[in-house]
Short mmCIF file of C-alpha atoms in Angstrom, two decimals:
data_model
loop_
_atom_site.label_atom_id
_atom_site.label_comp_id
_atom_site.label_asym_id
_atom_site.label_seq_id
_atom_site.Cartn_x
_atom_site.Cartn_y
_atom_site.Cartn_z
CA MET A 128 -0.12 -0.16 0.31
CA ASP A 129 1.30 3.63 -1.57
CA TYR A 130 -0.17 5.82 0.36
CA PHE A 131 -2.38 4.94 4.00
CA PRO A 132 -6.27 6.50 3.13
CA LEU A 133 -7.65 9.18 5.26
CA PHE A 134 -10.09 11.15 5.63
CA CYS A 135 -9.66 14.33 8.07
CA ARG A 136 -11.75 16.62 8.92
CA LEU A 137 -10.73 20.08 7.40
CA GLN A 138 -13.30 21.96 8.81
CA GLY A 139 -11.78 25.67 10.57
CA LYS A 140 -8.47 24.48 9.83
CA ARG A 141 -6.16 27.46 8.23
CA CYS A 142 -5.68 25.01 4.87
CA LEU A 143 -2.87 26.31 2.31
CA LEU A 144 -3.48 26.38 -1.90
CA VAL A 145 -0.95 28.22 -3.65
CA GLY A 146 -1.86 29.01 -7.75
CA GLY A 147 -4.43 31.06 -9.21
CA GLY A 148 -5.45 29.54 -12.11
CA ASP A 149 -7.90 26.27 -13.54
CA VAL A 150 -6.39 23.89 -11.24
CA ALA A 151 -5.88 24.97 -8.63
CA GLU A 152 -10.10 26.64 -9.30
CA ARG A 153 -10.45 22.29 -8.70
CA LYS A 154 -8.75 22.46 -5.19
CA ALA A 155 -10.23 25.03 -4.12
CA ARG A 156 -13.44 23.90 -4.77
CA LEU A 157 -12.81 20.41 -3.24
CA LEU A 158 -10.78 22.69 -0.39
CA LEU A 159 -14.28 24.82 0.81
CA ALA A 160 -16.33 22.06 0.08
CA ALA A 161 -14.65 20.03 3.82
CA GLY A 162 -15.67 23.41 5.15
CA ALA A 163 -11.38 24.66 5.21
CA ASP A 164 -10.32 28.64 6.37
CA LEU A 165 -9.14 28.32 2.97
CA HIS A 166 -5.94 30.48 2.57
CA VAL A 167 -4.88 30.92 -1.78
CA GLY A 168 -1.54 32.59 -2.89
CA ALA A 169 -0.42 33.78 -5.85
CA LEU A 170 0.38 36.68 -7.88
CA HIS A 171 -2.35 36.55 -10.30
CA PHE A 172 -6.15 34.62 -9.60
CA SER A 173 -8.82 33.67 -11.50
CA PRO A 174 -12.01 34.70 -11.20
CA ALA A 175 -13.18 32.59 -9.73
CA PHE A 176 -11.13 33.71 -6.80
CA ARG A 177 -11.59 37.03 -7.18
CA GLN A 178 -15.42 35.82 -6.57
CA TRP A 179 -14.76 33.75 -3.17
CA ALA A 180 -12.95 35.91 -1.99
CA ASP A 181 -15.92 38.50 -2.81
CA ASN A 182 -18.14 36.36 -1.34
CA GLY A 183 -15.68 35.51 2.22
CA GLU A 184 -15.50 31.99 1.53
CA LEU A 185 -11.17 32.25 1.44
CA SER A 186 -8.56 34.48 1.43
CA LEU A 187 -6.28 36.05 -0.67
CA ILE A 188 -2.20 35.88 -0.31
CA VAL A 189 -1.17 38.68 -4.26
CA GLY A 190 2.21 37.65 -4.25
CA ALA A 191 6.26 35.66 -4.96
CA PHE A 192 5.38 32.18 -2.55
CA ASP A 193 6.58 32.73 0.97
CA ALA A 194 7.54 30.15 3.29
CA ALA A 195 6.01 31.71 5.91
CA TRP A 196 2.90 31.99 4.45
CA LEU A 197 2.52 27.70 6.02
CA ASP A 198 2.40 29.15 9.45
CA ALA A 199 -0.61 27.22 11.10
CA CYS A 200 -1.26 24.82 8.44
CA TRP A 201 -3.25 22.04 8.80
CA LEU A 202 -2.75 20.87 4.40
CA VAL A 203 -0.56 22.41 2.19
CA VAL A 204 -1.44 22.87 -1.82
CA ALA A 205 1.13 23.15 -4.74
CA ALA A 206 -0.97 24.21 -7.43
CA THR A 207 0.24 25.87 -9.80
CA ASP A 208 2.44 26.03 -13.87
CA ASN A 209 5.66 26.36 -12.69
CA ASP A 210 7.61 23.34 -10.99
CA ALA A 211 9.93 24.62 -9.63
CA VAL A 212 6.80 26.99 -6.70
CA ASN A 213 5.15 23.78 -7.26
CA GLN A 214 8.72 22.01 -5.36
CA GLN A 215 9.58 24.91 -3.49
CA VAL A 216 6.44 24.88 -1.96
CA ALA A 217 6.99 20.62 -1.27
CA GLU A 218 9.45 21.15 0.37
CA ALA A 219 8.82 24.53 2.71
CA ALA A 220 5.43 21.77 3.97
CA GLU A 221 8.19 18.77 4.65
CA ALA A 222 10.44 21.29 6.64
CA ARG A 223 7.75 21.54 8.69
CA ARG A 224 6.11 18.07 8.93
CA ILE A 225 3.09 19.75 6.76
CA PHE A 226 1.33 17.93 4.00
CA CYS A 227 1.01 18.96 0.57
CA ASN A 228 -0.44 17.86 -1.48
CA LEU A 229 1.28 18.75 -5.43
CA VAL A 230 -0.71 19.32 -8.85
CA ASP A 231 1.30 16.55 -11.83
CA ALA A 232 3.23 14.75 -9.30
CA PRO A 233 2.35 12.22 -6.94
CA GLU A 234 5.87 10.42 -6.51
CA GLN A 235 6.83 14.09 -4.26
CA ALA A 236 4.41 14.43 -2.60
CA SER A 237 2.96 13.45 0.72
CA ALA A 238 -1.33 14.02 0.22
CA ILE A 239 -2.68 13.36 -2.76
CA MET A 240 -6.09 13.65 -3.30
CA PRO A 241 -8.52 11.37 -4.45
CA SER A 242 -11.82 11.02 -6.55
CA VAL A 243 -14.79 11.40 -4.87
CA ILE A 244 -18.14 10.06 -4.32
CA ASP A 245 -20.58 13.03 -2.05
CA ARG A 246 -23.27 10.92 -0.78
CA SER A 247 -22.24 12.96 2.33
CA PRO A 248 -21.78 11.16 5.22
CA LEU A 249 -21.37 8.10 3.63
CA LEU A 250 -18.15 9.69 0.78
CA VAL A 251 -15.94 7.26 -1.25
CA ALA A 252 -12.30 8.32 -2.65
CA VAL A 253 -10.74 6.19 -5.23
CA SER A 254 -6.58 6.31 -5.88
CA SER A 255 -5.17 5.39 -8.88
CA GLY A 256 -1.57 7.58 -6.47
CA GLY A 257 -1.18 9.56 -9.00
CA CYS A 258 0.01 6.90 -11.47
CA ALA A 259 -3.87 6.61 -13.40
CA PRO A 260 -6.11 10.27 -12.28
CA VAL A 261 -8.35 9.39 -16.01
CA LEU A 262 -8.51 5.86 -14.44
CA ALA A 263 -10.65 6.83 -10.84
CA ARG A 264 -12.38 9.58 -12.62
CA LEU A 265 -13.64 6.27 -14.80
CA LEU A 266 -13.90 4.02 -11.90
CA ARG A 267 -16.00 7.06 -9.70
CA GLU A 268 -17.81 8.08 -12.63
CA LYS A 269 -18.86 4.04 -11.93
CA LEU A 270 -18.95 3.58 -8.82
CA GLU A 271 -21.87 7.07 -8.87
CA SER A 272 -24.03 5.33 -10.99
CA ILE A 273 -24.16 2.13 -8.83
CA LEU A 274 -24.89 4.18 -5.13
CA PRO A 275 -28.60 5.28 -4.66
CA GLN A 276 -28.64 8.97 -3.78
CA HIS A 277 -29.91 8.06 -0.16
CA LEU A 278 -27.86 6.28 1.24
CA GLY A 279 -26.77 9.25 2.70
CA GLN A 280 -30.10 10.02 4.28
CA LEU A 281 -29.57 6.32 5.09
CA ALA A 282 -25.98 6.59 6.99
CA SER A 283 -27.23 10.21 8.77
CA LEU A 284 -30.27 8.27 10.28
CA ALA A 285 -28.22 6.04 11.75
CA GLY A 286 -25.20 8.50 13.34
CA THR A 287 -28.52 9.54 15.14
CA LEU A 288 -29.52 5.60 16.05
CA ARG A 289 -26.53 4.70 17.63
CA ALA A 290 -26.85 5.45 21.00
CA ARG A 291 -30.48 3.50 20.44
CA VAL A 292 -28.54 0.89 19.82
CA LYS A 293 -26.55 -0.02 22.26
CA GLN A 294 -28.91 0.71 24.78
CA ARG A 295 -31.56 -1.80 23.41
CA PHE A 296 -28.63 -4.61 22.26
CA ALA A 297 -26.83 -6.04 24.37
CA SER A 298 -23.58 -7.63 21.97
CA ALA A 299 -21.25 -6.52 19.87
CA ALA A 300 -22.83 -9.80 17.85
CA GLN A 301 -26.45 -8.44 18.28
CA ARG A 302 -25.69 -5.15 17.06
CA ARG A 303 -23.74 -6.29 13.53
CA TYR A 304 -27.17 -7.83 12.83
CA PHE A 305 -28.92 -4.80 13.44
CA TRP A 306 -27.11 -2.95 11.51
CA GLU A 307 -26.15 -5.55 8.35
CA ARG A 308 -30.56 -5.65 8.70
CA PHE A 309 -30.81 -2.12 8.66
CA PHE A 310 -28.64 -1.26 6.76
CA THR A 311 -30.40 -3.91 3.60
CA SER A 312 -34.09 -3.05 4.55
CA ASP A 313 -35.44 -2.77 0.68
CA ARG A 314 -38.81 -0.49 2.00
CA LEU A 315 -36.88 1.25 5.08
CA ALA A 316 -34.35 2.63 0.83
CA GLN A 317 -37.40 3.34 -0.43
CA THR A 318 -39.23 5.55 2.30
CA LEU A 319 -36.34 7.38 3.19
CA ALA A 320 -35.25 8.10 -0.47
CA ASN A 321 -39.28 8.99 -1.14
CA GLY A 322 -39.14 11.45 1.60
CA ASP A 323 -41.11 10.12 3.64
CA SER A 324 -40.17 10.88 7.19
CA ALA A 325 -42.86 8.94 9.56
CA ARG A 326 -43.07 6.12 7.69
CA ALA A 327 -39.26 5.47 7.98
CA GLU A 328 -39.47 6.01 11.67
CA GLN A 329 -42.20 2.97 11.58
CA ILE A 330 -40.19 0.60 9.93
CA THR A 331 -36.76 1.50 12.04
CA ALA A 332 -39.40 0.79 14.91
CA SER A 333 -40.29 -2.93 13.90
CA LEU A 334 -36.14 -2.99 13.28
CA PHE A 335 -35.59 -2.35 17.29
CA SER A 336 -38.73 -5.05 18.10
CA ASP A 337 -38.05 -8.03 16.20
CA ASP A 338 -35.84 -10.62 18.42
CA LEU A 339 -32.68 -11.55 17.11
CA PRO A 340 -31.82 -14.95 17.10
CA ALA A 341 -30.02 -16.21 20.41
CA GLN A 342 -27.90 -18.88 19.21
CA GLY A 343 -24.69 -18.27 16.25
CA VAL A 344 -23.91 -20.57 13.02
CA VAL A 345 -21.39 -21.94 11.56
CA THR A 346 -20.95 -22.08 7.20
CA LEU A 347 -17.58 -23.94 5.92
CA VAL A 348 -16.64 -21.92 3.56
CA GLY A 349 -13.74 -23.33 1.08
CA ALA A 350 -11.01 -20.97 0.31
CA GLY A 351 -9.65 -21.80 -2.99
CA PRO A 352 -6.26 -23.13 -3.64
CA GLY A 353 -4.36 -20.57 -3.47
CA ASP A 354 -5.11 -17.16 -5.53
CA ALA A 355 -7.03 -15.35 -4.54
CA GLY A 356 -9.92 -14.57 -7.58
CA LEU A 357 -11.24 -17.98 -6.87
CA LEU A 358 -13.04 -17.51 -3.73
CA THR A 359 -16.25 -17.62 -4.31
CA LEU A 360 -19.20 -14.71 -4.57
CA LYS A 361 -20.90 -16.22 -1.39
CA GLY A 362 -17.40 -17.29 0.28
CA LEU A 363 -16.34 -14.31 0.07
CA GLN A 364 -19.65 -12.15 1.52
CA GLN A 365 -19.91 -15.63 3.91
CA ILE A 366 -16.54 -14.34 5.45
CA GLN A 367 -17.11 -10.25 5.85
CA GLN A 368 -19.83 -11.31 7.53
CA ALA A 369 -18.39 -13.24 9.83
CA ASP A 370 -17.59 -12.63 13.60
CA VAL A 371 -15.29 -14.78 14.16
CA ILE A 372 -13.26 -17.61 11.32
CA LEU A 373 -11.29 -20.22 11.80
CA TYR A 374 -8.56 -20.93 8.78
CA ASP A 375 -5.95 -23.03 8.57
CA ARG A 376 -2.44 -22.86 7.38
CA LEU A 377 -3.53 -23.62 3.16
CA VAL A 378 -5.35 -20.38 3.04
CA SER A 379 -3.65 -17.90 1.12
CA GLU A 380 -2.69 -14.41 2.66
CA GLU A 381 -4.47 -12.65 -0.22
CA VAL A 382 -7.59 -14.36 0.92
CA LEU A 383 -7.36 -13.80 4.76
CA ASN A 384 -7.03 -10.26 3.83
CA LEU A 385 -10.35 -10.64 2.28
CA VAL A 386 -12.11 -10.93 5.81
CA ARG A 387 -13.94 -7.68 8.06
CA ARG A 388 -10.74 -6.40 9.64
CA ASP A 389 -12.84 -6.68 13.55
CA ALA A 390 -13.57 -10.12 13.33
CA GLU A 391 -12.04 -12.13 15.98
CA ARG A 392 -9.00 -15.25 13.87
CA ILE A 393 -8.19 -18.64 14.90
CA PHE A 394 -5.80 -20.51 13.74
CA VAL A 395 -5.88 -23.95 13.57
CA GLY A 396 -3.50 -25.37 10.79
CA LYS A 397 -2.38 -28.75 10.40
CA ARG A 398 1.51 -28.84 9.20
CA ALA A 399 3.20 -32.41 7.50
CA GLY A 400 3.61 -33.78 10.31
CA HIS A 401 2.53 -32.18 12.86
CA HIS A 402 -1.12 -31.50 13.33
CA CYS A 403 -1.33 -27.29 15.44
CA VAL A 404 -4.61 -28.22 16.81
CA PRO A 405 -6.31 -31.94 17.24
CA GLN A 406 -9.80 -31.86 14.92
CA ALA A 407 -11.50 -32.51 18.07
CA GLU A 408 -10.44 -28.78 19.29
CA ILE A 409 -11.44 -27.68 16.69
CA ASN A 410 -15.08 -29.67 16.30
CA GLN A 411 -15.23 -27.79 20.47
CA LEU A 412 -13.87 -23.97 18.62
CA LEU A 413 -16.75 -24.25 16.67
CA LEU A 414 -19.28 -25.08 18.76
CA GLU A 415 -18.24 -23.14 21.25
CA GLN A 416 -17.97 -20.09 18.99
CA ALA A 417 -21.45 -20.96 17.84
CA GLN A 418 -23.77 -21.10 21.77
CA ARG A 419 -21.55 -18.05 22.26
CA GLY A 420 -23.82 -16.85 19.27
CA LYS A 421 -21.20 -16.05 16.98
CA ARG A 422 -21.98 -16.53 13.39
CA VAL A 423 -18.63 -18.42 12.65
CA VAL A 424 -16.78 -19.78 9.84
CA ARG A 425 -14.25 -22.73 8.67
CA LEU A 426 -11.81 -20.92 6.03
CA LYS A 427 -10.93 -23.92 4.82
CA GLY A 428 -8.02 -24.19 1.33
CA GLY A 429 -9.30 -25.91 -1.71
CA ASP A 430 -12.92 -27.37 -1.25
CA PRO A 431 -14.78 -28.56 2.84
CA PHE A 432 -16.03 -31.54 0.93
CA ILE A 433 -12.79 -32.87 -0.73
CA PHE A 434 -10.08 -33.90 2.15
CA GLY A 435 -11.01 -31.03 4.55
CA ARG A 436 -12.88 -33.31 6.86
CA GLY A 437 -15.68 -30.99 6.55
CA GLY A 438 -18.32 -33.77 7.33
CA GLU A 439 -16.80 -34.88 10.49
CA GLU A 440 -17.12 -31.02 11.26
CA LEU A 441 -21.04 -30.77 10.07
CA GLU A 442 -21.49 -34.42 11.56
CA MET A 443 -21.06 -32.91 15.25
CA LEU A 444 -22.08 -29.52 15.11
CA ALA A 445 -25.76 -31.34 13.91
CA GLN A 446 -25.96 -33.89 16.70
CA HIS A 447 -25.89 -30.58 18.93
CA GLN A 448 -28.33 -29.17 16.45
CA ILE A 449 -25.78 -25.52 15.57
CA PRO A 450 -27.47 -24.32 12.71
CA PHE A 451 -25.10 -24.71 9.40
CA SER A 452 -24.34 -24.72 5.57
CA VAL A 453 -21.84 -25.09 3.44
CA VAL A 454 -19.86 -22.54 0.62
CA PRO A 455 -18.29 -24.50 -1.93
CA GLY A 456 -14.64 -23.84 -3.02
CA VAL A 457 -12.79 -24.50 -6.27
CA THR A 458 -10.35 -27.96 -5.12
CA ALA A 459 -6.93 -28.02 -5.32
CA ALA A 460 -7.40 -30.76 -8.43
CA SER A 461 -8.75 -27.88 -10.84
CA GLY A 462 -7.11 -24.96 -9.60
CA CYS A 463 -3.47 -26.47 -9.73
CA SER A 464 -4.41 -27.81 -13.10
CA ALA A 465 -5.59 -25.51 -14.80
CA TYR A 466 -2.93 -22.80 -13.22
CA SER A 467 -0.07 -25.38 -14.45
CA GLY A 468 -2.14 -25.91 -18.15
CA ILE A 469 -3.09 -29.32 -17.42
CA PRO A 470 -7.15 -30.82 -18.75
CA LEU A 471 -7.46 -32.92 -15.64
CA THR A 472 -9.74 -34.84 -18.88
CA HIS A 473 -8.76 -35.26 -22.05
CA ARG A 474 -10.90 -37.18 -24.91
CA ASP A 475 -7.73 -38.44 -26.91
CA HIS A 476 -6.00 -39.00 -23.00
CA ALA A 477 -8.25 -39.93 -19.34
CA GLN A 478 -11.81 -40.41 -19.85
CA SER A 479 -11.89 -40.23 -15.63
CA VAL A 480 -10.89 -38.57 -12.80
CA ARG A 481 -9.63 -40.04 -9.42
CA LEU A 482 -8.80 -37.66 -6.44
CA VAL A 483 -6.87 -39.57 -3.68
CA THR A 484 -5.53 -38.98 -0.54
CA GLY A 485 -2.23 -38.93 0.56
CA HIS A 486 -2.61 -40.33 4.01
CA LEU A 487 -1.43 -43.35 3.03
CA GLN A 488 -3.47 -44.77 6.95
CA GLN A 489 -5.67 -45.36 5.13
CA GLU A 490 -4.24 -48.09 2.29
CA LYS A 491 -6.37 -51.05 3.30
CA VAL A 492 -9.31 -48.93 0.85
CA LEU A 493 -6.49 -47.84 -1.91
CA GLU A 494 -7.20 -49.57 -4.58
CA TRP A 495 -4.12 -50.08 -6.59
CA GLN A 496 -4.84 -51.88 -9.62
CA LYS A 497 -7.79 -49.77 -9.77
CA LEU A 498 -5.74 -46.81 -10.38
CA ALA A 499 -2.89 -47.84 -12.14
CA ALA A 500 -5.40 -48.45 -15.12
CA GLU A 501 -4.91 -46.74 -18.34
CA GLN A 502 -7.01 -43.08 -19.47
CA GLN A 503 -7.82 -41.28 -15.79
CA THR A 504 -5.82 -38.46 -14.50
CA LEU A 505 -4.77 -39.34 -11.10
CA VAL A 506 -4.68 -36.00 -8.14
CA PHE A 507 -2.98 -36.85 -4.90
CA TYR A 508 -3.56 -34.25 -2.45
CA MET A 509 -0.78 -34.70 0.75
CA GLY A 510 1.11 -37.30 -0.64
CA LEU A 511 4.02 -35.64 -1.68
CA SER A 512 5.76 -37.36 1.87
CA GLN A 513 4.76 -40.92 0.39
CA ALA A 514 5.59 -39.89 -3.59
CA PRO A 515 7.53 -43.00 -3.25
CA HIS A 516 5.69 -44.83 -1.65
CA ILE A 517 2.62 -44.14 -4.80
CA GLN A 518 5.84 -43.96 -7.38
CA ARG A 519 6.11 -49.01 -6.08
CA GLN A 520 2.54 -49.02 -6.07
CA LEU A 521 1.30 -47.47 -9.44
CA MET A 522 4.34 -49.89 -11.69
CA GLN A 523 3.89 -52.98 -9.69
CA HIS A 524 0.40 -52.29 -10.29
CA GLY A 525 0.78 -52.45 -13.65
CA MET A 526 1.54 -48.17 -14.41
CA ARG A 527 4.22 -47.73 -17.33
CA ALA A 528 7.00 -46.23 -16.12
CA ASP A 529 7.44 -43.42 -18.49
CA MET A 530 3.70 -41.45 -17.54
CA PRO A 531 4.47 -38.10 -17.04
CA VAL A 532 3.36 -36.59 -13.91
CA ALA A 533 3.37 -33.33 -12.78
CA LEU A 534 3.45 -31.66 -9.26
CA VAL A 535 2.36 -28.46 -8.65
CA GLU A 536 3.85 -26.31 -5.09
CA ASN A 537 1.90 -22.74 -3.90
CA GLY A 538 -0.24 -23.97 -6.83
CA THR A 539 -2.15 -20.62 -8.58
CA SER A 540 0.00 -18.16 -6.39
CA THR A 541 2.36 -15.90 -7.38
CA GLN A 542 4.73 -18.33 -6.24
CA GLN A 543 3.16 -21.73 -7.81
CA ARG A 544 6.19 -23.83 -9.28
CA VAL A 545 5.78 -27.43 -11.58
CA VAL A 546 7.73 -29.81 -11.69
CA THR A 547 7.41 -32.98 -14.82
CA GLY A 548 8.86 -35.71 -15.43
CA THR A 549 7.90 -39.55 -15.27
CA LEU A 550 7.06 -42.09 -12.94
CA ASP A 551 9.65 -43.92 -12.42
CA ARG A 552 11.53 -40.66 -11.21
CA LEU A 553 8.92 -39.79 -8.32
CA GLY A 554 10.28 -39.89 -5.46
CA GLU A 555 13.40 -38.56 -6.64
CA LEU A 556 10.99 -35.69 -7.88
CA ALA A 557 9.40 -34.78 -4.78
CA ARG A 558 12.25 -33.62 -3.56
CA GLN A 559 12.73 -31.42 -4.96
CA VAL A 560 9.61 -29.56 -3.98
CA ALA A 561 8.17 -28.13 -1.28
CA SER A 562 4.32 -28.79 0.80
CA PRO A 563 2.46 -27.84 0.52
CA SER A 564 2.18 -29.86 -2.99
CA LEU A 565 -0.18 -30.88 -5.43
CA ILE A 566 1.02 -34.25 -7.60
CA ILE A 567 -0.55 -35.22 -11.34
CA ILE A 568 0.03 -38.88 -12.52
CA GLY A 569 -1.75 -39.32 -16.33
CA SER A 570 -0.84 -38.83 -19.98
CA VAL A 571 -3.45 -35.27 -19.73
CA VAL A 572 0.65 -33.95 -18.42
CA SER A 573 2.19 -34.02 -21.67
CA LEU A 574 -0.67 -31.19 -22.70
CA ARG A 575 1.59 -29.11 -20.31
CA ASP A 576 3.50 -28.03 -23.20
CA ARG A 577 1.32 -27.37 -24.92
CA LEU A 578 -1.44 -25.64 -22.63
CA ARG A 579 0.32 -23.63 -19.65
CA TRP A 580 -0.02 -19.55 -20.43
CA PHE A 581 2.89 -19.01 -17.07
#
């Protein structure tokens, strides 16, 4: 993040604008709208500045820039058509630790002015860090078209209700639930848009009188294999609404960055050969948090129902009559194969796919003879440490030694790495990658050189 986004209260605070032309006019309008005590210094001023000054809306300082103009200022904007003067203003502001915005020189500015969507008191700011102001403007225009004008009224009404909500609802979770219903009430929004304040009060009163659920809920959400872009829309909605997030090590940092910032995060990850939190303890955490009335999301890498032990967790919740739901995710087999240029099925190579756990404690249920059959693709999850055993068993049961294999490390992430070879070298290849890695075995792997896109 190149800039820290911050909304500043400038009402009654002295601000300096250096420049008196067209560009400075645009900056002046924003500062005046924010209620700043605006002082404008320049050799010459446009008619607009003269008019503002005559109306008592701002003060003019006639002359060449003087560092003394900065005295008692909270913010400075340099908007002249002279780069040397703008630089002089920036240096003087920097020496006094005053934030300074420079027109057309974002790399030298300590502050930037974003494009603003004004639904006061609701404000939305869009910034490209000065790199692409036209793009920021286009985005602002798009947001303008989809954000209703009555949002400001809704936000203002909410401001008058905060003390009442805090008194009515004891817990933060209940208050959050109330506000979500308040802001998503179509009836309330329409009533405000129509200017019917009496009806708006009736609808608001009904929201206060409705009972809120005393018991929490649990949602299992598949986070996908790594790339945050593969998170489903419903998954995003759930993690934005959650009070508590239980997540494992396969959930990428990019996905975690989408979690609501005030949500409690509990790491329950497991690493190969070392179980950080036993499954029974994870189950108990889910139960306890839900019984406290929390909305709990169990965020799992990949898909909760494909080697994610989601079924075990839901069985426990069902036993205790805790409401639950499941949001599927893109499983590692689909994500890693697609990002590696390896189709899981292909008319000429594989007519079926088998997803197999590499935890070979379940050895007795693995039918190696069927796994070694032709015209199919095998995908081994969590099989890195067992790669030599997988190689040996498949070859002993008839799979050819030169069958193409691929190992995908950190699949779909920016650190993805793919190692390819043949089955008779699988154990050796496994030593070249780190966990988490997925093993894909089948003739479809031979298509990678033609189909991969990065």
